[in-house]
PDB file of C-alpha atoms in Angstrom:
ATOM      1  CA  MET A   1      92.340-105.211  89.106  1.00 39.00           C
ATOM      2  CA  ASN A   2      94.626-108.000  90.306  1.00 42.00           C
ATOM      3  CA  THR A   3      92.518-109.598  93.043  1.00 61.00           C
ATOM      4  CA  ASN A   4      92.594-112.392  95.580  1.00 89.00           C
ATOM      5  CA  PHE A   5      88.856-112.913  94.876  1.00 96.00           C
ATOM      6  CA  GLU A   6      86.786-114.033  91.939  1.00 97.00           C
ATOM      7  CA  THR A   7      83.873-111.668  91.361  1.00 98.00           C
ATOM      8  CA  ILE A   8      80.588-113.068  90.035  1.00 98.00           C
ATOM      9  CA  VAL A   9      77.437-111.055  89.310  1.00 98.00           C
ATOM     10  CA  LEU A  10      74.102-112.817  89.388  1.00 98.00           C
ATOM     11  CA  ASP A  11      72.249-110.458  87.046  1.00 97.00           C
ATOM     12  CA  LEU A  12      68.714-110.828  88.326  1.00 96.00           C
ATOM     13  CA  ASP A  13      67.583-107.236  88.134  1.00 93.00           C
ATOM     14  CA  ASN A  14      69.806-105.132  85.854  1.00 93.00           C
ATOM     15  CA  SER A  15      71.262-103.116  88.722  1.00 95.00           C
ATOM     16  CA  VAL A  16      74.898-104.292  88.834  1.00 97.00           C
ATOM     17  CA  VAL A  17      75.339-104.680  85.092  1.00 97.00           C
ATOM     18  CA  GLN A  18      74.800-100.924  84.700  1.00 95.00           C
ATOM     19  CA  GLN A  19      77.997-100.329  86.670  1.00 97.00           C
ATOM     20  CA  LYS A  20      80.425-100.638  83.786  1.00 95.00           C
ATOM     21  CA  ASP A  21      83.468 -99.227  85.610  1.00 96.00           C
ATOM     22  CA  PHE A  22      83.029-101.683  88.461  1.00 97.00           C
ATOM     23  CA  LEU A  23      82.545-104.689  86.194  1.00 98.00           C
ATOM     24  CA  LYS A  24      85.748-103.813  84.361  1.00 96.00           C
ATOM     25  CA  ALA A  25      87.785-103.151  87.491  1.00 94.00           C
ATOM     26  CA  ALA A  26      86.582-106.361  89.117  1.00 96.00           C
ATOM     27  CA  GLU A  27      86.946-108.456  85.980  1.00 96.00           C
ATOM     28  CA  ALA A  28      83.545-109.771  86.879  1.00 97.00           C
ATOM     29  CA  ILE A  29      81.842-112.863  85.507  1.00 98.00           C
ATOM     30  CA  VAL A  30      78.196-112.068  84.739  1.00 98.00           C
ATOM     31  CA  LEU A  31      75.423-114.658  84.817  1.00 98.00           C
ATOM     32  CA  PRO A  32      72.448-113.418  82.786  1.00 97.00           C
ATOM     33  CA  LEU A  33      69.463-114.356  84.925  1.00 97.00           C
ATOM     34  CA  GLN A  34      66.990-111.486  84.493  1.00 94.00           C
ATOM     35  CA  GLU A  35      64.342-113.823  83.106  1.00 93.00           C
ATOM     36  CA  ARG A  36      64.347-115.503  86.538  1.00 94.00           C
ATOM     37  CA  GLY A  37      64.318-112.241  88.492  1.00 92.00           C
ATOM     38  CA  GLU A  38      60.809-112.670  89.827  1.00 92.00           C
ATOM     39  CA  VAL A  39      61.625-116.195  91.076  1.00 94.00           C
ATOM     40  CA  TYR A  40      64.189-114.857  93.506  1.00 96.00           C
ATOM     41  CA  ARG A  41      62.712-111.525  94.471  1.00 93.00           C
ATOM     42  CA  PHE A  42      61.601-111.418  98.143  1.00 92.00           C
ATOM     43  CA  TRP A  43      61.532-115.209  98.600  1.00 95.00           C
ATOM     44  CA  CYS A  44      62.113-118.522  96.830  1.00 96.00           C
ATOM     45  CA  THR A  45      61.808-122.262  97.299  1.00 97.00           C
ATOM     46  CA  HIS A  46      64.692-124.440  98.426  1.00 97.00           C
ATOM     47  CA  PHE A  47      64.782-126.149  95.046  1.00 98.00           C
ATOM     48  CA  GLU A  48      65.235-122.763  93.362  1.00 98.00           C
ATOM     49  CA  MET A  49      68.039-121.936  95.826  1.00 98.00           C
ATOM     50  CA  LEU A  50      69.853-125.174  95.045  1.00 98.00           C
ATOM     51  CA  TRP A  51      69.422-124.593  91.294  1.00 98.00           C
ATOM     52  CA  LEU A  52      71.019-121.186  91.607  1.00 98.00           C
ATOM     53  CA  ARG A  53      73.810-122.494  93.788  1.00 98.00           C
ATOM     54  CA  ASN A  54      74.627-124.980  91.029  1.00 97.00           C
ATOM     55  CA  GLN A  55      74.775-122.175  88.488  1.00 97.00           C
ATOM     56  CA  LEU A  56      77.079-120.238  90.718  1.00 97.00           C
ATOM     57  CA  ALA A  57      79.440-123.171  91.214  1.00 96.00           C
ATOM     58  CA  ARG A  58      79.563-123.867  87.447  1.00 96.00           C
ATOM     59  CA  ALA A  59      80.307-120.236  86.660  1.00 96.00           C
ATOM     60  CA  ALA A  60      83.463-120.107  88.788  1.00 93.00           C
ATOM     61  CA  ASN A  61      86.749-120.212  86.899  1.00 93.00           C
ATOM     62  CA  THR A  62      89.094-120.448  89.892  1.00 93.00           C
ATOM     63  CA  ASN A  63      89.312-121.756  93.452  1.00 93.00           C
ATOM     64  CA  LYS A  64      89.653-118.250  94.822  1.00 95.00           C
ATOM     65  CA  PRO A  65      87.089-117.008  97.360  1.00 96.00           C
ATOM     66  CA  LYS A  66      84.059-115.572  95.647  1.00 97.00           C
ATOM     67  CA  VAL A  67      82.588-112.081  95.831  1.00 98.00           C
ATOM     68  CA  VAL A  68      78.996-112.528  94.638  1.00 98.00           C
ATOM     69  CA  LEU A  69      76.806-109.527  93.823  1.00 98.00           C
ATOM     70  CA  TYR A  70      73.102-109.964  93.142  1.00 98.00           C
ATOM     71  CA  GLY A  71      71.540-106.539  93.083  1.00 96.00           C
ATOM     72  CA  SER A  72      68.624-105.546  95.296  1.00 94.00           C
ATOM     73  CA  GLY A  73      68.500-106.165  99.047  1.00 93.00           C
ATOM     74  CA  ASP A  74      65.083-107.644  98.267  1.00 92.00           C
ATOM     75  CA  GLN A  75      67.184-110.790  97.500  1.00 96.00           C
ATOM     76  CA  HIS A  76      69.344-110.864 100.615  1.00 98.00           C
ATOM     77  CA  HIS A  77      68.216-114.440 101.309  1.00 98.00           C
ATOM     78  CA  LEU A  78      70.666-115.351  98.492  1.00 98.00           C
ATOM     79  CA  ALA A  79      73.414-114.931 101.111  1.00 98.00           C
ATOM     80  CA  TYR A  80      72.564-118.564 101.790  1.00 98.00           C
ATOM     81  CA  LEU A  81      74.289-119.491  98.542  1.00 98.00           C
ATOM     82  CA  GLY A  82      77.824-118.506  99.483  1.00 98.00           C
ATOM     83  CA  ILE A  83      77.581-119.347 103.162  1.00 98.00           C
ATOM     84  CA  SER A  84      76.321-122.914 102.415  1.00 97.00           C
ATOM     85  CA  MET A  85      79.308-123.479 100.112  1.00 96.00           C
ATOM     86  CA  VAL A  86      81.870-122.859 102.842  1.00 97.00           C
ATOM     87  CA  GLU A  87      83.236-126.183 104.102  1.00 95.00           C
ATOM     88  CA  GLU A  88      84.956-125.212 107.390  1.00 98.00           C
ATOM     89  CA  PRO A  89      84.025-123.547 110.672  1.00 98.00           C
ATOM     90  CA  VAL A  90      83.242-119.921 109.864  1.00 98.00           C
ATOM     91  CA  THR A  91      81.907-116.731 111.430  1.00 98.00           C
ATOM     92  CA  VAL A  92      79.579-114.621 109.316  1.00 98.00           C
ATOM     93  CA  ILE A  93      80.079-110.822 109.546  1.00 98.00           C
ATOM     94  CA  HIS A  94      76.827-109.210 108.457  1.00 98.00           C
ATOM     95  CA  PHE A  95      76.318-105.506 107.542  1.00 98.00           C
ATOM     96  CA  ASP A  96      72.723-104.403 107.250  1.00 97.00           C
ATOM     97  CA  ASN A  97      70.028-102.011 108.381  1.00 95.00           C
ATOM     98  CA  HIS A  98      67.802-104.981 109.301  1.00 95.00           C
ATOM     99  CA  THR A  99      68.165-107.971 111.551  1.00 96.00           C
ATOM    100  CA  ASP A 100      66.884-110.609 109.093  1.00 97.00           C
ATOM    101  CA  TRP A 101      66.092-112.863 111.992  1.00 97.00           C
ATOM    102  CA  TRP A 102      62.337-112.577 111.755  1.00 94.00           C
ATOM    103  CA  SER A 103      60.223-115.565 112.644  1.00 93.00           C
ATOM    104  CA  LEU A 104      57.539-114.540 110.110  1.00 87.00           C
ATOM    105  CA  GLY A 105      58.108-115.014 106.408  1.00 88.00           C
ATOM    106  CA  VAL A 106      57.060-116.505 103.116  1.00 90.00           C
ATOM    107  CA  GLY A 107      58.594-119.412 101.177  1.00 91.00           C
ATOM    108  CA  ASP A 108      61.518-121.649 102.086  1.00 96.00           C
ATOM    109  CA  HIS A 109      63.979-118.781 101.867  1.00 97.00           C
ATOM    110  CA  TYR A 110      62.738-115.286 102.756  1.00 96.00           C
ATOM    111  CA  LEU A 111      64.681-111.987 102.718  1.00 95.00           C
ATOM    112  CA  GLY A 112      63.720-111.204 106.328  1.00 95.00           C
ATOM    113  CA  LYS A 113      64.676-114.540 107.955  1.00 97.00           C
ATOM    114  CA  TRP A 114      67.728-115.847 106.145  1.00 98.00           C
ATOM    115  CA  VAL A 115      69.865-115.498 109.325  1.00 98.00           C
ATOM    116  CA  THR A 116      67.803-118.082 111.183  1.00 96.00           C
ATOM    117  CA  ARG A 117      67.678-120.319 108.121  1.00 97.00           C
ATOM    118  CA  VAL A 118      71.494-120.310 107.869  1.00 98.00           C
ATOM    119  CA  LEU A 119      71.907-121.072 111.567  1.00 97.00           C
ATOM    120  CA  ARG A 120      69.450-123.961 111.245  1.00 96.00           C
ATOM    121  CA  ASP A 121      70.858-125.514 108.014  1.00 96.00           C
ATOM    122  CA  VAL A 122      74.614-124.756 108.039  1.00 97.00           C
ATOM    123  CA  PRO A 123      76.274-126.369 111.114  1.00 96.00           C
ATOM    124  CA  HIS A 124      79.720-124.979 110.441  1.00 97.00           C
ATOM    125  CA  VAL A 125      78.485-121.407 110.955  1.00 98.00           C
ATOM    126  CA  ARG A 126      79.592-120.729 114.484  1.00 98.00           C
ATOM    127  CA  ARG A 127      78.173-117.207 114.890  1.00 98.00           C
ATOM    128  CA  ILE A 128      76.626-114.375 112.863  1.00 98.00           C
ATOM    129  CA  VAL A 129      77.786-110.928 113.990  1.00 98.00           C
ATOM    130  CA  GLN A 130      75.712-108.021 112.716  1.00 98.00           C
ATOM    131  CA  PHE A 131      76.661-104.344 112.349  1.00 98.00           C
ATOM    132  CA  GLY A 132      74.779-101.175 111.575  1.00 97.00           C
ATOM    133  CA  ILE A 133      71.331-102.513 112.303  1.00 94.00           C
ATOM    134  CA  ASP A 134      68.876 -99.840 113.419  1.00 92.00           C
ATOM    135  CA  GLY A 135      66.058-100.524 110.960  1.00 87.00           C
ATOM    136  CA  ASP A 136      63.680-103.092 112.481  1.00 84.00           C
ATOM    137  CA  LEU A 137      64.626-103.080 116.159  1.00 86.00           C
ATOM    138  CA  GLY A 138      61.424-101.694 117.708  1.00 60.00           C
ATOM    139  CA  ARG A 139      58.571-100.311 115.624  1.00 60.00           C
ATOM    140  CA  PRO A 140      59.929 -98.402 112.619  1.00 57.00           C
ATOM    141  CA  ALA A 141      57.446 -96.446 110.502  1.00 53.00           C
ATOM    142  CA  THR A 142      57.951 -98.768 107.541  1.00 54.00           C
ATOM    143  CA  ILE A 143      56.654-101.791 109.422  1.00 58.00           C
ATOM    144  CA  PRO A 144      52.954-101.528 110.269  1.00 54.00           C
ATOM    145  CA  ILE A 145      53.049-103.934 113.248  1.00 64.00           C
ATOM    146  CA  TRP A 146      54.668-104.022 116.651  1.00 76.00           C
ATOM    147  CA  THR A 147      57.766-106.135 116.665  1.00 86.00           C
ATOM    148  CA  GLY A 148      58.388-108.587 119.467  1.00 91.00           C
ATOM    149  CA  THR A 149      58.311-112.267 120.416  1.00 92.00           C
ATOM    150  CA  ALA A 150      55.509-112.958 117.916  1.00 90.00           C
ATOM    151  CA  THR A 151      57.500-111.559 114.949  1.00 91.00           C
ATOM    152  CA  LEU A 152      61.239-111.969 115.720  1.00 94.00           C
ATOM    153  CA  ASP A 153      63.187-115.057 116.710  1.00 96.00           C
ATOM    154  CA  PHE A 154      65.155-113.953 119.775  1.00 96.00           C
ATOM    155  CA  ARG A 155      66.595-117.409 120.611  1.00 97.00           C
ATOM    156  CA  PRO A 156      69.814-117.144 118.572  1.00 97.00           C
ATOM    157  CA  LEU A 157      70.425-113.708 119.990  1.00 98.00           C
ATOM    158  CA  LEU A 158      69.946-114.824 123.579  1.00 98.00           C
ATOM    159  CA  GLU A 159      72.068-117.939 122.936  1.00 97.00           C
ATOM    160  CA  GLY A 160      74.928-115.818 121.596  1.00 97.00           C
ATOM    161  CA  ARG A 161      74.776-117.362 118.092  1.00 98.00           C
ATOM    162  CA  VAL A 162      73.755-113.951 116.781  1.00 98.00           C
ATOM    163  CA  GLU A 163      75.314-110.703 117.980  1.00 98.00           C
ATOM    164  CA  THR A 164      73.708-107.484 116.870  1.00 98.00           C
ATOM    165  CA  TYR A 165      75.459-104.085 117.110  1.00 98.00           C
ATOM    166  CA  PRO A 166      73.270-101.176 115.909  1.00 97.00           C
ATOM    167  CA  HIS A 167      74.978 -98.099 114.596  1.00 97.00           C
ATOM    168  CA  ARG A 168      73.178 -95.375 116.635  1.00 95.00           C
ATOM    169  CA  LEU A 169      70.139 -97.041 118.209  1.00 94.00           C
ATOM    170  CA  GLN A 170      70.406 -97.049 121.981  1.00 95.00           C
ATOM    171  CA  THR A 171      67.194 -98.718 123.140  1.00 94.00           C
ATOM    172  CA  SER A 172      64.183-100.367 121.606  1.00 93.00           C
ATOM    173  CA  THR A 173      60.927-101.760 122.941  1.00 92.00           C
ATOM    174  CA  PHE A 174      59.530-105.142 121.993  1.00 92.00           C
ATOM    175  CA  GLN A 175      56.205-106.719 122.725  1.00 91.00           C
ATOM    176  CA  GLY A 176      56.476-109.742 124.997  1.00 93.00           C
ATOM    177  CA  LYS A 177      58.605-110.639 127.998  1.00 94.00           C
ATOM    178  CA  ILE A 178      62.282-111.040 127.126  1.00 96.00           C
ATOM    179  CA  SER A 179      65.071-111.393 129.675  1.00 96.00           C
ATOM    180  CA  GLY A 180      68.785-111.966 129.445  1.00 97.00           C
ATOM    181  CA  GLN A 181      72.075-110.291 128.666  1.00 98.00           C
ATOM    182  CA  THR A 182      74.775-110.885 126.105  1.00 98.00           C
ATOM    183  CA  ARG A 183      77.845-108.966 124.814  1.00 97.00           C
ATOM    184  CA  CYS A 184      75.648-106.791 122.639  1.00 98.00           C
ATOM    185  CA  VAL A 185      72.375-106.320 124.479  1.00 98.00           C
ATOM    186  CA  ARG A 186      70.684-106.294 127.898  1.00 98.00           C
ATOM    187  CA  PHE A 187      66.925-106.842 128.111  1.00 97.00           C
ATOM    188  CA  GLU A 188      64.781-105.237 130.801  1.00 97.00           C
ATOM    189  CA  PRO A 189      61.548-107.233 130.885  1.00 96.00           C
ATOM    190  CA  GLY A 190      58.191-105.680 131.799  1.00 92.00           C
ATOM    191  CA  SER A 191      54.695-107.021 132.211  1.00 90.00           C
ATOM    192  CA  PHE A 192      53.739-106.825 128.501  1.00 90.00           C
ATOM    193  CA  SER A 193      56.853-105.462 126.785  1.00 91.00           C
ATOM    194  CA  SER A 194      60.618-105.437 127.150  1.00 94.00           C
ATOM    195  CA  VAL A 195      63.269-102.788 126.668  1.00 94.00           C
ATOM    196  CA  ALA A 196      66.507-103.715 124.954  1.00 96.00           C
ATOM    197  CA  HIS A 197      69.630-101.714 125.797  1.00 97.00           C
ATOM    198  CA  TRP A 198      72.109-102.064 122.905  1.00 97.00           C
ATOM    199  CA  GLN A 199      75.871-101.757 122.751  1.00 98.00           C
ATOM    200  CA  ASN A 200      75.651 -99.580 119.679  1.00 97.00           C
ATOM    201  CA  MET A 201      78.761 -98.569 117.779  1.00 98.00           C
ATOM    202  CA  HIS A 202      78.359 -94.841 117.837  1.00 96.00           C
ATOM    203  CA  ASP A 203      78.210 -94.497 121.639  1.00 96.00           C
ATOM    204  CA  HIS A 204      80.775 -97.206 122.426  1.00 96.00           C
ATOM    205  CA  GLY A 205      83.935 -95.991 120.779  1.00 96.00           C
ATOM    206  CA  GLY A 206      82.811 -95.817 117.151  1.00 97.00           C
ATOM    207  CA  VAL A 207      82.805 -98.321 114.295  1.00 97.00           C
ATOM    208  CA  ALA A 208      86.550 -99.013 114.243  1.00 95.00           C
ATOM    209  CA  ALA A 209      86.735 -99.589 118.012  1.00 97.00           C
ATOM    210  CA  THR A 210      83.691-101.863 117.942  1.00 98.00           C
ATOM    211  CA  PHE A 211      85.314-103.992 115.213  1.00 97.00           C
ATOM    212  CA  GLU A 212      88.567-104.176 117.166  1.00 97.00           C
ATOM    213  CA  ARG A 213      86.711-105.479 120.186  1.00 97.00           C
ATOM    214  CA  VAL A 214      84.518-107.949 118.311  1.00 98.00           C
ATOM    215  CA  LEU A 215      87.297-109.389 116.186  1.00 97.00           C
ATOM    216  CA  GLU A 216      89.097-110.373 119.370  1.00 97.00           C
ATOM    217  CA  THR A 217      86.100-112.604 120.312  1.00 98.00           C
ATOM    218  CA  ILE A 218      85.834-114.401 116.975  1.00 98.00           C
ATOM    219  CA  GLU A 219      87.272-117.886 117.384  1.00 97.00           C
ATOM    220  CA  THR A 220      87.347-118.986 113.762  1.00 98.00           C
ATOM    221  CA  ASP A 221      90.152-117.989 111.481  1.00 97.00           C
ATOM    222  CA  ALA A 222      87.707-118.058 108.511  1.00 98.00           C
ATOM    223  CA  VAL A 223      85.077-115.314 108.120  1.00 98.00           C
ATOM    224  CA  TYR A 224      82.336-114.851 105.504  1.00 98.00           C
ATOM    225  CA  ILE A 225      80.988-111.344 104.851  1.00 98.00           C
ATOM    226  CA  SER A 226      77.407-110.547 103.851  1.00 98.00           C
ATOM    227  CA  LEU A 227      76.832-106.900 103.083  1.00 98.00           C
ATOM    228  CA  ASP A 228      73.486-105.234 102.412  1.00 98.00           C
ATOM    229  CA  LYS A 229      74.344-101.667 101.418  1.00 98.00           C
ATOM    230  CA  ASP A 230      71.103-100.372 102.930  1.00 96.00           C
ATOM    231  CA  CYS A 231      73.217-100.054 106.049  1.00 97.00           C
ATOM    232  CA  LEU A 232      74.635 -96.924 104.357  1.00 97.00           C
ATOM    233  CA  ALA A 233      73.144 -93.485 104.586  1.00 96.00           C
ATOM    234  CA  VAL A 234      70.867 -92.460 101.663  1.00 93.00           C
ATOM    235  CA  THR A 235      73.530 -89.999 100.444  1.00 95.00           C
ATOM    236  CA  GLU A 236      76.135 -92.779 100.181  1.00 96.00           C
ATOM    237  CA  ASN A 237      74.414 -95.449  98.067  1.00 96.00           C
ATOM    238  CA  PHE A 238      71.281 -95.794  95.978  1.00 94.00           C
ATOM    239  CA  SER A 239      69.455 -98.778  97.461  1.00 91.00           C
ATOM    240  CA  ALA A 240      65.855 -98.015  96.352  1.00 81.00           C
ATOM    241  CA  TYR A 241      64.280 -97.449  99.794  1.00 81.00           C
ATOM    242  CA  SER A 242      65.318 -94.058 101.016  1.00 78.00           C
ATOM    243  CA  ASN A 243      63.142 -94.148 104.144  1.00 77.00           C
ATOM    244  CA  ASN A 244      64.431 -97.554 105.202  1.00 85.00           C
ATOM    245  CA  VAL A 245      68.268 -97.277 105.228  1.00 92.00           C
ATOM    246  CA  GLY A 246      70.922 -96.913 107.876  1.00 94.00           C
ATOM    247  CA  SER A 247      73.424 -94.199 108.738  1.00 95.00           C
ATOM    248  CA  LEU A 248      76.884 -95.730 108.167  1.00 98.00           C
ATOM    249  CA  THR A 249      79.258 -94.095 105.750  1.00 98.00           C
ATOM    250  CA  VAL A 250      81.252 -95.826 103.005  1.00 98.00           C
ATOM    251  CA  ASP A 251      84.432 -94.790 104.786  1.00 98.00           C
ATOM    252  CA  GLU A 252      83.310 -96.527 107.991  1.00 98.00           C
ATOM    253  CA  VAL A 253      82.302 -99.740 106.212  1.00 98.00           C
ATOM    254  CA  CYS A 254      85.456 -99.894 104.115  1.00 98.00           C
ATOM    255  CA  SER A 255      87.674 -99.227 107.082  1.00 97.00           C
ATOM    256  CA  ALA A 256      85.963-102.061 108.941  1.00 97.00           C
ATOM    257  CA  LEU A 257      86.321-104.413 105.955  1.00 97.00           C
ATOM    258  CA  ALA A 258      89.974-103.598 105.586  1.00 96.00           C
ATOM    259  CA  LEU A 259      90.513-104.360 109.281  1.00 96.00           C
ATOM    260  CA  VAL A 260      88.770-107.729 108.899  1.00 97.00           C
ATOM    261  CA  ALA A 261      90.833-108.531 105.832  1.00 96.00           C
ATOM    262  CA  ARG A 262      94.053-107.881 107.754  1.00 95.00           C
ATOM    263  CA  ARG A 263      93.018-109.848 110.803  1.00 96.00           C
ATOM    264  CA  LYS A 264      91.069-112.774 109.361  1.00 97.00           C
ATOM    265  CA  ARG A 265      90.895-115.045 106.298  1.00 97.00           C
ATOM    266  CA  ILE A 266      87.908-114.069 104.183  1.00 97.00           C
ATOM    267  CA  VAL A 267      86.463-117.182 102.526  1.00 97.00           C
ATOM    268  CA  GLY A 268      83.516-115.603 100.736  1.00 98.00           C
ATOM    269  CA  VAL A 269      81.520-112.374 100.311  1.00 98.00           C
ATOM    270  CA  ASP A 270      78.078-111.462  99.074  1.00 98.00           C
ATOM    271  CA  ILE A 271      76.896-107.926  98.350  1.00 98.00           C
ATOM    272  CA  CYS A 272      73.430-106.551  97.750  1.00 98.00           C
ATOM    273  CA  GLY A 273      71.674-103.254  98.196  1.00 96.00           C
ATOM    274  CA  ASP A 274      71.824-101.883  94.634  1.00 96.00           C
ATOM    275  CA  GLY A 275      68.563-100.236  93.780  1.00 92.00           C
ATOM    276  CA  SER A 276      66.655-101.903  90.970  1.00 89.00           C
ATOM    277  CA  ALA A 277      63.235-101.509  89.396  1.00 81.00           C
ATOM    278  CA  LEU A 278      60.639-104.075  90.281  1.00 73.00           C
ATOM    279  CA  ALA A 279      59.963-106.350  87.345  1.00 65.00           C
ATOM    280  CA  THR A 280      56.388-107.148  86.298  1.00 64.00           C
ATOM    281  CA  MET A 281      55.184-109.662  88.821  1.00 70.00           C
ATOM    282  CA  ARG A 282      53.011-112.556  87.785  1.00 71.00           C
ATOM    283  CA  SER A 283      52.753-113.872  91.343  1.00 76.00           C
ATOM    284  CA  VAL A 284      49.849-112.271  93.182  1.00 68.00           C
ATOM    285  CA  GLY A 285      51.716-112.478  96.531  1.00 74.00           C
ATOM    286  CA  LYS A 286      54.902-110.939  95.110  1.00 78.00           C
ATOM    287  CA  LEU A 287      52.905-108.257  93.315  1.00 72.00           C
ATOM    288  CA  ALA A 288      51.278-107.225  96.555  1.00 72.00           C
ATOM    289  CA  PHE A 289      54.660-107.240  98.352  1.00 71.00           C
ATOM    290  CA  ALA A 290      56.226-105.223  95.564  1.00 70.00           C
ATOM    291  CA  HIS A 291      53.427-102.637  95.683  1.00 66.00           C
ATOM    292  CA  TYR A 292      53.934-102.235  99.430  1.00 63.00           C
ATOM    293  CA  ARG A 293      57.697-101.713  99.068  1.00 61.00           C
ATOM    294  CA  ARG A 294      57.613 -99.470  95.988  1.00 65.00           C
ATOM    295  CA  GLU A 295      59.104 -96.038  96.534  1.00 66.00           C
ATOM    296  CA  TYR A 296      60.897 -94.532  93.561  1.00 72.00           C
ATOM    297  CA  ALA A 297      59.556 -94.050  90.041  1.00 73.00           C
ATOM    298  CA  PRO A 298      60.869 -96.724  87.664  1.00 76.00           C
ATOM    299  CA  LYS A 299      63.020 -94.232  85.689  1.00 82.00           C
ATOM    300  CA  GLU A 300      65.136 -93.621  88.800  1.00 85.00           C
ATOM    301  CA  PHE A 301      66.604 -97.098  88.513  1.00 85.00           C
ATOM    302  CA  PHE A 302      68.063 -96.331  85.085  1.00 85.00           C
ATOM    303  CA  ASP A 303      69.662 -93.070  86.088  1.00 88.00           C
ATOM    304  CA  GLU A 304      73.362 -93.137  85.236  1.00 92.00           C
ATOM    305  CA  ARG A 305      74.209 -91.009  88.282  1.00 93.00           C
ATOM    306  CA  HIS A 306      72.851 -93.675  90.619  1.00 93.00           C
ATOM    307  CA  ALA A 307      74.699 -96.390  88.734  1.00 94.00           C
ATOM    308  CA  LYS A 308      77.893 -94.388  88.909  1.00 96.00           C
ATOM    309  CA  ARG A 309      77.564 -93.797  92.606  1.00 96.00           C
ATOM    310  CA  ASN A 310      76.937 -97.488  93.309  1.00 97.00           C
ATOM    311  CA  SER A 311      79.757 -98.506  90.991  1.00 98.00           C
ATOM    312  CA  ASP A 312      82.133 -96.381  92.986  1.00 98.00           C
ATOM    313  CA  VAL A 313      80.904 -97.837  96.286  1.00 98.00           C
ATOM    314  CA  ASN A 314      81.296-101.423  95.028  1.00 98.00           C
ATOM    315  CA  THR A 315      84.786-100.652  93.731  1.00 97.00           C
ATOM    316  CA  ARG A 316      85.814 -99.243  97.072  1.00 97.00           C
ATOM    317  CA  ILE A 317      84.328-102.233  98.885  1.00 98.00           C
ATOM    318  CA  LEU A 318      86.327-104.619  96.712  1.00 97.00           C
ATOM    319  CA  ALA A 319      89.513-102.633  97.442  1.00 96.00           C
ATOM    320  CA  ALA A 320      88.794-102.788 101.172  1.00 97.00           C
ATOM    321  CA  LEU A 321      88.469-106.551 101.033  1.00 96.00           C
ATOM    322  CA  HIS A 322      92.115-106.516  99.955  1.00 89.00           C
ATOM    323  CA  GLY A 323      93.007-104.647 103.108  1.00 79.00           C
ATOM    324  CA  GLN A 324      92.970-101.211 101.496  1.00 76.00           C
ATOM    325  CA  SER A 325      90.779 -98.778 103.509  1.00 63.00           C
TER     326      SER A 325
END
């Protein structure tokens, strides 16, 4: 594939390297890092993040923008790598089923709060615009606590530095008193809880129309894309957590990416959400976390059908980044 991007795979968990057709089509550079898989699963230290960023920089063969794939969405905090390497004002376009602006978390870099970490550490990020997020707005069955002001950091949202556009979610209830209105949400505060009314994509013209509107508001020419494929429906992509995924289709995501590619200059991309088996954990904390999130039997992660499906999805995403929907 003759591309405008250089594709690099951080092979931390064996998921992407099973996708032979994709690796060939993308002419991908593969960094063998499986022996460090546990280090980066769920969370990591800042020193470990800087070490990996150095490995990524050394692996690059060209000055082209990078598409970096790193397997499971359990490592979405690695979005920090590519975003922190951008050296100009940039807007981050973020596809996900989860906000990733939690205030709770473990370690310096945690999968559920990388958005707030990026906004704190990377001053040239002007805004993070999120799409498809229905998963942890409210009290989903997979999270055994009420979400609200004690668990989520609403400041970037209320300040307009984060914009969140769910796919189908219309309203959600949060513990605590929250008031304010932005382009994407209006809060109705109560005595002990608040209701959020979202400008979701499904009920406000659809995915394409939402992207048309939002792109008009993005001031920067440069955009960075972070894509967790758990925003896709379970029938579209194998992401390992079938009860904790979104409802977007590959067609919708790829059409949106192609539109972004035609309207903006993409300076970097990271992709996760490929299902992978949990390695044997030596850390007691990570072992407990892994046990809580385990869903499929280990053999599922070595099923060639899943690898083929995800390979096809990643190949289509790469094509869309070249403006081909």
